[in-house]
Coordinates of C-alpha atoms and ligand atoms in Angstrom, one line a residue:
X1 CA 9.6 20.6 -0.6
X2 CA 12.2 21.4 2.1
X3 CA 15.1 19.0 2.0
X4 CA 16.4 17.3 5.2
X5 CA 18.0 20.0 7.3
X6 CA 21.0 17.8 8.3
X7 CA 22.7 16.4 5.2
X8 CA 23.9 12.8 5.9
X9 CA 24.5 9.7 3.9
X10 CA 22.1 7.8 6.1
X11 CA 19.2 9.9 7.3
X12 CA 18.2 9.2 10.9
X13 CA 14.4 8.9 11.6
X14 CA 12.9 8.3 15.1
X15 CA 9.4 6.7 15.2
X16 CA 7.8 7.2 18.6
X17 CA 5.3 4.4 19.3
X18 CA 5.5 0.8 18.1
X19 CA 1.8 0.3 17.4
X20 CA 0.4 -0.3 13.9
X21 CA 0.9 3.4 13.0
X22 CA 4.6 3.3 13.9
X23 CA 5.3 0.0 12.2
X24 CA 3.3 1.0 9.1
X25 CA 5.5 4.2 8.9
X26 CA 8.7 2.3 9.2
X27 CA 7.7 -0.2 6.6
X28 CA 6.5 2.4 4.1
X29 CA 9.6 4.5 4.6
X30 CA 11.8 1.5 3.9
X31 CA 9.7 0.9 0.7
X32 CA 9.7 4.5 -0.5
X33 CA 13.1 6.0 0.4
X34 CA 15.7 6.1 -2.4
X35 CA 18.5 5.1 0.1
X36 CA 18.8 3.3 3.4
X37 CA 17.3 5.1 6.3
X38 CA 18.5 4.5 9.9
X39 CA 15.1 4.1 11.5
X40 CA 14.6 3.7 15.3
X41 CA 11.3 2.7 16.7
X42 CA 10.9 3.7 20.4
X43 CA 8.1 1.7 22.1
X44 CA 7.2 2.3 25.8
X45 CA 5.7 -1.1 26.5
X46 CA 7.4 -4.5 26.4
X47 CA 5.7 -5.5 23.1
X48 CA 5.0 -4.1 19.6
X49 CA 1.5 -3.9 18.2
X50 CA -0.4 -1.3 20.4
X51 CA -4.1 -2.0 20.1
X52 CA -3.6 -5.0 17.9
X53 CA -3.3 -7.7 20.5
X54 CA -4.0 -11.4 20.2
X55 CA -3.3 -12.9 23.7
X56 CA -4.0 -16.5 24.9
X57 CA -6.0 -17.8 27.8
X58 CA -3.7 -19.0 30.6
X59 CA -5.7 -22.2 31.2
X60 CA -5.7 -23.5 27.6
X61 CA -3.5 -21.4 25.3
X62 CA -6.5 -20.6 23.2
X63 CA -6.2 -17.3 21.3
X64 CA -8.6 -14.3 21.2
X65 CA -8.6 -10.7 20.0
X66 CA -8.3 -8.2 22.8
X67 CA -8.1 -5.1 20.7
X68 CA -8.7 -4.5 17.0
X69 CA -11.3 -7.1 16.0
X70 CA -11.5 -7.1 12.3
X71 CA -10.0 -5.5 9.2
X72 CA -12.2 -3.3 7.0
X73 CA -12.2 -4.3 3.3
X74 CA -12.8 -1.7 0.7
X75 CA -11.3 -3.6 -2.3
X76 CA -14.7 -3.8 -4.1
X77 CA -14.8 0.0 -4.2
X78 CA -11.2 0.8 -5.2
X79 CA -7.6 0.9 -4.0
X80 CA -7.4 -0.8 -0.5
X81 CA -3.8 -0.3 0.8
X82 CA -4.4 -2.4 4.0
X83 CA -5.7 -5.4 2.1
X84 CA -2.7 -5.0 -0.4
X85 CA -0.3 -5.0 2.5
X86 CA -1.9 -8.1 4.2
X87 CA -1.7 -9.9 0.8
X88 CA 2.0 -8.7 0.3
X89 CA 2.9 -10.1 3.7
X90 CA 1.3 -13.4 2.7
X91 CA -1.1 -13.5 5.6
X92 CA -4.2 -15.8 5.1
X93 CA -7.5 -14.1 5.8
X94 CA -11.0 -15.3 6.8
X95 CA -14.1 -13.2 5.9
X96 CA -16.3 -12.2 8.9
X97 CA -19.9 -11.3 8.9
X98 CA -23.1 -11.0 10.9
X99 CA -26.5 -9.6 10.1
X100 CA -28.5 -10.2 13.3
X101 CA -29.5 -7.9 16.1
X102 CA -30.9 -9.4 19.3
X103 CA -33.8 -7.2 20.3
X104 CA -35.9 -8.0 23.4
X105 CA -34.5 -11.5 23.3
X106 CA -35.6 -12.1 19.7
X107 CA -33.4 -12.2 16.6
X108 CA -34.0 -9.5 14.0
X109 CA -32.1 -10.5 10.9
X110 CA -34.3 -9.1 8.1
X111 CA -37.2 -6.7 7.3
X112 CA -39.9 -9.4 8.1
X113 CA -38.3 -10.0 11.6
X114 CA -38.2 -6.2 12.1
X115 CA -41.9 -5.8 11.3
X116 CA -42.7 -8.8 13.6
X117 CA -40.6 -7.5 16.5
X118 CA -40.9 -3.7 16.3
X119 CA -44.1 -3.3 14.3
X120 CA -45.0 -1.8 10.9
X121 CA -44.5 1.8 12.0
X122 CA -41.0 1.2 13.3
X123 CA -40.1 -0.7 10.1
X124 CA -41.4 2.1 7.9
X125 CA -39.5 4.7 10.0
X126 CA -36.3 2.6 9.7
X127 CA -36.7 2.2 6.0
X128 CA -37.0 5.9 5.5
X129 CA -33.9 6.6 7.6
X130 CA -32.0 3.9 5.6
X131 CA -33.0 5.5 2.3
X132 CA -31.9 8.9 3.5
X133 CA -28.6 7.6 4.8
X134 CA -27.9 5.9 1.4
X135 CA -28.9 9.1 -0.4
X136 CA -26.6 11.2 1.8
X137 CA -23.6 8.8 1.2
X138 CA -23.2 6.5 -1.7
X139 CA -20.6 3.6 -1.4
X140 CA -18.1 5.7 -3.5
X141 CA -18.6 8.7 -1.3
X142 CA -18.2 6.5 1.8
X143 CA -15.0 5.2 0.3
X144 CA -13.6 8.6 -0.5
X145 CA -14.7 10.3 2.8
X146 CA -11.3 9.9 4.6
X147 CA -9.4 11.3 1.6
X148 CA -10.8 14.8 1.2
X149 CA -8.0 16.4 3.0
X150 CA -9.7 19.4 4.5
X151 CA -12.8 19.8 2.3
X152 CA -15.4 19.6 5.0
X153 CA -19.0 18.7 4.1
X154 CA -22.1 19.9 6.0
X155 CA -22.4 16.3 7.4
X156 CA -18.9 16.7 9.0
X157 CA -20.2 19.6 11.0
X158 CA -23.8 18.5 11.9
X159 CA -24.0 16.4 15.1
X160 CA -25.2 12.9 14.6
X161 CA -28.0 13.1 17.2
X162 CA -29.8 15.5 14.8
X163 CA -29.9 12.8 12.1
X164 CA -31.0 10.3 14.7
X165 CA -33.8 12.6 15.7
X166 CA -35.1 12.4 12.1
X167 CA -36.1 8.7 12.9
X168 CA -39.6 9.3 14.0
X169 CA -40.3 6.0 15.7
X170 CA -38.7 5.5 19.1
X171 CA -38.2 1.8 18.7
X172 CA -36.6 2.2 15.3
X173 CA -34.3 4.9 16.7
X174 CA -33.2 2.6 19.5
X175 CA -32.7 -0.2 17.0
X176 CA -30.2 2.0 15.0
X177 CA -28.5 3.2 18.2
X178 CA -28.0 -0.4 19.3
X179 CA -26.8 -1.5 15.8
X180 CA -24.0 1.1 15.6
X181 CA -23.1 1.8 19.3
X182 CA -20.1 -0.6 19.6
X183 CA -18.6 0.6 16.3
X184 CA -19.1 4.3 17.1
X185 CA -17.8 3.8 20.6
X186 CA -19.5 7.0 21.6
X187 CA -22.9 8.6 21.8
X188 CA -24.6 10.3 18.8
X189 CA -24.3 13.8 20.2
X190 CA -20.5 13.4 20.5
X191 CA -19.9 12.7 16.9
X192 CA -20.7 14.0 13.4
X193 CA -23.5 13.0 11.0
X194 CA -20.8 11.9 8.6
X195 CA -19.0 9.5 11.0
X196 CA -22.4 8.3 12.4
X197 CA -23.7 7.5 8.9
X198 CA -20.5 5.8 8.0
X199 CA -20.9 3.5 11.0
X200 CA -24.5 2.8 10.1
X201 CA -23.8 2.1 6.4
X202 CA -20.8 -0.1 6.9
X203 CA -23.2 -2.8 8.1
X204 CA -24.1 -3.2 4.4
X205 CA -21.5 -5.3 2.4
X206 CA -22.1 -2.9 -0.6
X207 CA -20.3 -0.3 1.5
X208 CA -17.8 -2.5 3.5
X209 CA -16.8 -6.0 4.1
X210 CA -14.8 -7.5 7.0
X211 CA -12.0 -10.0 7.5
X212 CA -9.7 -11.3 10.2
X213 CA -6.2 -12.8 9.9
X214 CA -6.0 -16.5 10.4
X215 CA -3.9 -17.4 13.4
X216 CA -4.6 -14.0 15.0
X217 CA -4.6 -10.3 13.9
X218 CA -1.3 -9.8 15.7
X219 CA 0.4 -11.8 12.9
X220 CA 0.3 -8.5 11.0
X221 CA 2.5 -6.9 13.6
X222 CA 4.9 -9.9 13.8
X223 CA 5.1 -10.0 10.0
X224 CA 5.8 -6.2 9.7
X225 CA 8.3 -6.3 12.5
X226 CA 10.2 -9.1 10.8
X227 CA 10.4 -7.2 7.6
X228 CA 11.3 -3.8 8.9
X229 CA 15.0 -3.0 8.9
X230 CA 14.9 -0.7 12.0
X231 CA 16.3 -0.6 15.5
X232 CA 13.4 -1.5 17.7
X233 CA 13.7 -0.4 21.4
X234 CA 11.1 -1.9 23.7
X235 CA 10.5 -0.6 27.2
X236 CA 11.6 2.8 25.9
X237 CA 9.2 5.6 27.0
X238 CA 9.8 8.8 25.1
X239 CA 9.6 11.8 27.5
X240 CA 10.3 14.8 25.3
X241 CA 10.9 16.1 21.8
X242 CA 12.5 19.5 21.0
X243 CA 14.8 21.1 18.5
X244 CA 18.4 21.7 19.5
X245 CA 19.1 25.4 18.9
X246 CA 19.8 25.8 15.2
X247 CA 20.2 22.0 14.9
X248 CA 18.4 18.7 14.6
X249 CA 15.4 17.3 16.6
X250 CA 16.3 15.9 20.0
X251 CA 14.3 12.9 21.4
X252 CA 14.7 12.0 25.1
X253 CA 13.6 8.8 26.6
X254 CA 13.8 6.6 29.7
X255 CA 14.6 2.9 29.9
X256 CA 14.5 1.2 33.3
X257 CA 14.8 4.6 35.0
X258 CA 17.8 5.7 32.9
X259 CA 17.4 8.8 30.8
X260 CA 19.0 9.0 27.3
X261 CA 18.8 11.3 24.3
X262 CA 19.7 11.3 20.6
X263 CA 19.5 13.6 17.6
X264 CA 17.4 12.7 14.5
X265 CA 16.7 14.3 11.1
X266 CA 13.0 13.6 11.3
X267 CA 10.7 12.4 14.2
X268 CA 7.4 10.7 13.7
X269 CA 5.0 10.7 16.6
X270 CA 2.9 7.6 16.1
X271 CA 0.8 7.8 19.3
X272 CA -2.9 7.8 19.7
X273 CA -4.5 11.1 20.6
X274 CA -5.0 10.1 24.2
X275 CA -1.3 9.4 24.7
X276 CA 0.2 12.5 23.1
X277 CA 0.3 14.0 26.6
X278 CA 2.9 11.4 27.6
X279 CA 5.5 13.4 25.6
X280 CA 6.6 17.0 26.4
X281 CA 6.9 19.0 23.2
X282 CA 9.3 21.8 24.1
X283 CA 9.8 25.1 22.4
X284 CA 8.0 28.5 22.1
X285 CA 6.4 27.6 18.9
X286 CA 6.2 23.8 19.2
X287 CA 4.5 23.6 22.6
X288 CA 1.4 25.7 21.7
X289 CA 1.2 24.1 18.2
X290 CA 1.1 20.5 19.7
X291 CA -1.3 21.7 22.4
X292 CA -3.6 23.0 19.7
X293 CA -3.3 19.7 17.8
X294 CA -4.2 17.8 20.9
X295 CA -7.2 20.0 21.7
X296 CA -8.4 19.8 18.1
X297 CA -8.4 16.0 18.4
X298 CA -9.6 15.6 22.0
X299 CA -12.8 13.7 21.4
X300 CA -12.2 10.4 23.3
X301 CA -14.3 7.3 22.7
X302 CA -14.3 4.2 24.8
X303 CA -14.2 0.4 24.4
X304 CA -14.4 -2.4 26.9
X305 CA -13.7 -6.0 25.9
X306 CA -14.8 -9.1 27.9
X307 CA -13.8 -12.5 26.6
X308 CA -14.8 -15.8 28.0
X309 CA -13.5 -19.3 27.3
X310 CA -16.2 -22.1 27.6
X311 CA -15.8 -25.8 27.3
X312 CA -17.6 -25.8 23.9
X313 CA -19.3 -23.4 21.5
X314 CA -22.8 -23.9 23.0
X315 CA -24.4 -21.2 20.8
X316 CA -23.6 -22.8 17.4
X317 CA -27.0 -24.6 17.2
X318 CA -28.7 -21.2 17.5
X319 CA -26.4 -18.9 15.5
X320 CA -23.6 -19.4 13.0
X321 CA -22.4 -15.8 12.2
X322 CA -19.1 -14.4 13.3
X323 CA -20.8 -11.8 15.5
X324 CA -24.2 -10.5 16.6
X325 CA -25.4 -7.1 17.9
X326 CA -27.2 -7.1 21.3
X327 CA -29.5 -4.4 22.6
X328 CA -27.6 -4.5 26.0
X329 CA -25.2 -1.9 27.3
X330 CA -26.7 0.7 24.9
X331 CA -25.9 -1.7 22.1
X332 CA -22.9 -4.1 22.1
X333 CA -21.3 -6.6 19.8
X334 CA -20.9 -10.3 20.7
X335 CA -18.2 -12.1 18.8
X336 CA -17.9 -15.8 18.3
X337 CA -14.2 -15.5 18.8
X338 CA -13.8 -19.3 18.2
X339 CA -15.2 -18.9 14.7
X340 CA -11.8 -17.5 13.8
X341 CA -10.5 -21.0 14.3
X342 CA -13.0 -23.5 12.9
X343 CA -10.9 -26.5 14.0
X344 CA -11.2 -25.5 17.6
X345 CA -13.3 -27.5 20.0
X346 CA -13.5 -24.8 22.7
X347 CA -15.9 -21.9 22.6
X348 CA -14.9 -18.3 23.0
X349 CA -17.3 -15.4 23.2
X350 CA -16.2 -11.8 23.2
X351 CA -18.3 -8.8 24.2
X352 CA -17.3 -5.5 22.7
X353 CA -19.0 -2.6 24.6
X354 CA -18.7 1.0 23.4
X355 CA -19.2 4.6 24.6
X356 CA -20.5 5.6 28.0
X357 CA -21.5 2.0 28.9
X358 CA -17.9 0.9 28.3
X359 CA -16.4 3.8 30.2
X360 CA -18.6 3.5 33.3
X361 CA -18.5 -0.4 33.5
X362 CA -14.7 -0.3 33.1
X363 CA -14.5 1.3 36.6
X364 CA -15.9 -1.9 38.1
X365 CA -13.7 -4.9 39.1
X366 CA -13.3 -7.7 36.6
X367 CA -15.6 -10.1 38.5
X368 CA -18.5 -7.6 38.3
X369 CA -17.9 -6.9 34.6
X370 CA -17.8 -10.6 33.8
X371 CA -21.0 -11.2 35.8
X372 CA -22.8 -8.4 33.9
X373 CA -21.6 -9.6 30.5
X374 CA -22.9 -13.1 31.3
X375 CA -26.2 -11.8 32.4
X376 CA -26.5 -10.0 29.0
X377 CA -26.3 -13.2 27.0
X378 CA -29.4 -13.8 24.9
X379 CA -31.6 -16.3 26.6
X380 CA -31.4 -18.7 23.7
X381 CA -27.7 -18.8 24.2
X382 CA -27.8 -18.8 28.0
X383 CA -30.2 -21.8 28.2
X384 CA -27.5 -24.1 26.8
X385 CA -24.5 -22.5 28.4
X386 CA -21.4 -24.7 28.9
X387 CA -19.1 -24.3 31.9
X388 CA -17.0 -21.1 32.0
X389 CA -13.3 -21.9 32.2
X390 CA -11.7 -18.5 32.2
X391 CA -12.6 -14.8 31.6
X392 CA -10.5 -11.8 30.6
X393 CA -11.3 -8.1 30.7
X394 CA -9.5 -5.5 28.6
X395 CA -10.2 -1.8 29.3
X396 CA -9.8 0.7 26.4
X397 CA -11.1 3.9 28.0
X398 CA -10.4 7.0 25.9
X399 CA -8.4 4.8 23.5
X400 CA -10.1 5.7 20.2
X401 CA -11.5 8.9 18.6
X402 CA -15.2 9.8 18.6
X403 CA -14.6 12.4 16.0
X404 CA -11.7 11.5 13.7
X405 CA -10.3 14.5 12.0
X406 CA -11.7 16.8 14.6
X407 CA -14.8 19.0 14.4
X408 CA -13.5 20.8 11.3
X409 CA -11.1 18.8 9.2
X410 CA -7.7 20.3 8.5
X411 CA -5.7 20.2 5.3
X412 CA -3.7 16.9 5.2
X413 CA -0.2 18.6 5.6
X414 CA -1.4 20.5 8.7
X415 CA -2.9 17.4 10.2
X416 CA 0.4 15.6 10.0
X417 CA 2.7 18.5 10.7
X418 CA 1.2 20.9 13.2
X419 CA 4.2 23.3 13.3
X420 CA 5.7 23.5 9.8
X421 CA 7.7 26.7 10.2
X422 CA 10.4 25.7 12.7
X423 CA 9.5 22.0 12.9
X424 CA 8.9 20.8 9.4
X425 CA 10.7 17.5 10.4
X426 CA 8.2 16.6 13.2
X427 CA 5.3 14.5 11.9
X428 CA 2.2 13.0 13.5
X429 CA 0.7 9.7 12.4
X430 CA -2.5 8.1 13.7
X431 CA -6.0 6.8 13.0
X432 CA -7.5 9.7 14.9
X433 CA -6.5 11.9 11.9
X434 CA -8.6 9.9 9.5
X435 CA -11.2 7.4 10.6
X436 CA -10.3 5.6 13.9
X437 CA -9.4 2.4 12.1
X438 CA -6.3 0.5 11.0
X439 CA -7.0 1.7 7.4
X440 CA -6.7 5.3 8.6
X441 CA -3.5 4.5 10.5
X442 CA -2.0 3.1 7.3
X443 CA -3.2 6.0 5.1
X444 CA -1.7 8.4 7.6
X445 CA 1.6 6.4 7.7
X446 CA 1.8 6.3 3.9
X447 CA 1.3 10.1 3.7
X448 CA 4.1 10.8 6.2
X449 CA 6.5 8.2 4.8
X450 CA 6.1 9.6 1.3
X451 CA 6.7 13.1 2.7
X452 CA 9.9 12.1 4.5
X453 CA 11.1 10.0 1.5
X454 CA 10.6 13.0 -0.7
X455 CA 12.7 15.2 1.6
X456 CA 15.4 12.5 1.8
X457 CA 15.5 12.3 -2.0
X458 CA 16.0 16.1 -2.1
X459 CA 18.8 16.1 0.5
X460 CA 22.5 16.4 -0.5
X461 CA 24.2 13.0 -0.2
X462 CA 27.8 14.0 0.7
Ligands
FAD1 C1 -11.2 -2.5 21.4 C2 -10.7 -2.0 20.1 C3 -11.3 -2.5 19.0 C4 -10.8 -2.0 17.7 N1 -11.3 -2.6 16.6 C5 -10.9 -2.2 15.4 C6 -11.3 -2.9 14.2 O1 -12.1 -3.9 14.3 N2 -10.8 -2.5 13.0 C7 -9.9 -1.5 12.9 O2 -9.5 -1.2 11.8 N3 -9.5 -0.8 14.0 C8 -9.9 -1.2 15.3 N4 -9.5 -0.5 16.4 C9 -8.6 0.6 16.2 C10 -7.1 0.2 16.0 O3 -6.7 -0.6 17.1 C11 -6.2 1.4 15.8 O4 -6.6 2.0 14.6 C12 -4.8 1.2 15.9 O5 -4.3 0.4 16.9 C13 -4.0 2.5 15.9 O6 -2.6 2.3 15.9 P1 -1.6 3.4 16.5 O7 -0.3 2.8 16.2 O8 -1.9 4.7 16.0 O9 -1.9 3.4 18.1 P2 -1.8 2.2 19.1 O10 -2.2 0.9 18.6 O11 -2.4 2.7 20.4 O12 -0.2 2.1 19.4 C14 0.5 3.2 20.0 C15 1.8 2.6 20.7 O13 2.5 3.7 21.3 C16 3.1 3.3 22.5 N5 3.4 4.5 23.3 C17 2.5 5.3 24.0 N6 3.1 6.3 24.6 C18 4.5 6.2 24.3 C19 5.6 7.0 24.6 N7 5.6 8.1 25.4 N8 6.8 6.5 24.1 C20 6.9 5.4 23.3 N9 5.8 4.7 23.0 C21 4.6 5.0 23.5 C22 2.0 2.4 23.1 O14 2.6 1.5 24.1 C23 1.5 1.6 21.8 O15 2.3 0.5 21.6 C24 -9.9 -0.9 17.6 C25 -9.4 -0.4 18.8 C26 -9.8 -0.9 20.0 C27 -9.3 -0.3 21.3

């Protein structure tokens, strides 16, 4: 392992991006390094947390999740670093779950419902697909799928629409599409069989479970920020990264229109794939290497979140789950946001739209989006609707990856360090390298933090 190029008592590390990936990296580096590290987190916006965001309605102060909705729980299958971290930070969690799909205004929650609503042929077709999916990916294979580090399977190369075409019955195929659309955030032809099957199978608790953080998912960000011993600069947009001739890495940024620069022993780019273009990577080798990295991961997927505050949770008599899938907008998820806070008297519903439906509707104004979301409420809910007090729209166009890891997955070192010859001290962290989730962002941060900590340990200390 190459030691740090600039020997210092206190190595200087810049982390570009103060989202979960950046904060996980700072936290892991602090944990793993054998000496203090001068870490600087450079965040363009006025807040930490990126796509973990728990804002409040203006009219009432009631909280809701505007970005990452839930945490994925793999503890029953093996090591679960994210759950370990949440536990270590002492954050209370609440399990989340939902098994119902609203089809043609009726609830399908089990096989009998499916036969009644879609017919015996559709049920048989779905069961056959389900058996094939489980055969192609067991819970342990599902758990290990992000960790292979470059060993691509046939399923990673085959487009998911081919697997969907194996579902003979049209109604069964649409049912599966609606079930997974808001998790995939893309259309089947834009992703792989492997990622598509993961998103189908994760509806089964044998494969994955879900939880939220009581008091809001953003508590994870607050808790990490309070523990990380780093200089955190908000409102600090990084403009460029390059190597000084024969010297350290130089990071340039702008705050309130004023440009500044500093030298670092290592730089971590903790930006999502769609924001890599906000930074100019300069140098004859670096520029094309990062351009190739971006092109490899340029598979954008889209979300749109619509959240409404009502006087009371008028749907509770009909449904008691944390969320339901609807056959609207190509398949969307409807969260009972107020289930996150059982003591609350208010009612909050959150629509999570994915893929093309999210991308195209996001181009409309907020009032149009809210009206369309309300019109998509299941009739059983709409009949008892309470007065709407406030609605919020959050657009996440291009914000996640439709094909995490890219079309052919690269070895882990290469994923994280696209130009190792002249820039072995420039690392990339992000969920787009693994699985488009917070778990992937943490896995990626752990990998890079361990790498940097190893190089610090090997560096002279004079
Ligand atoms: C609607 C939605 C729902 C989701 N649901 C889930 C879920 O249920 N479970 C789950 O595990 N994951 C979910 N995700 C994914 C999860 O949010 C991401 O895995 C996670 O946010 C990735 O963290 P990140 O730090 O890599 O990127 P981000 O969260 O995007 O953070 C990047 C940060 O970099 C900053 N930045 C950008 N450009 C610059 C620059 N030039 N200089 C300095 N700073 C810059 C940004 O302001 C931002 O703060 C969801 C995502 C969305 C959009």
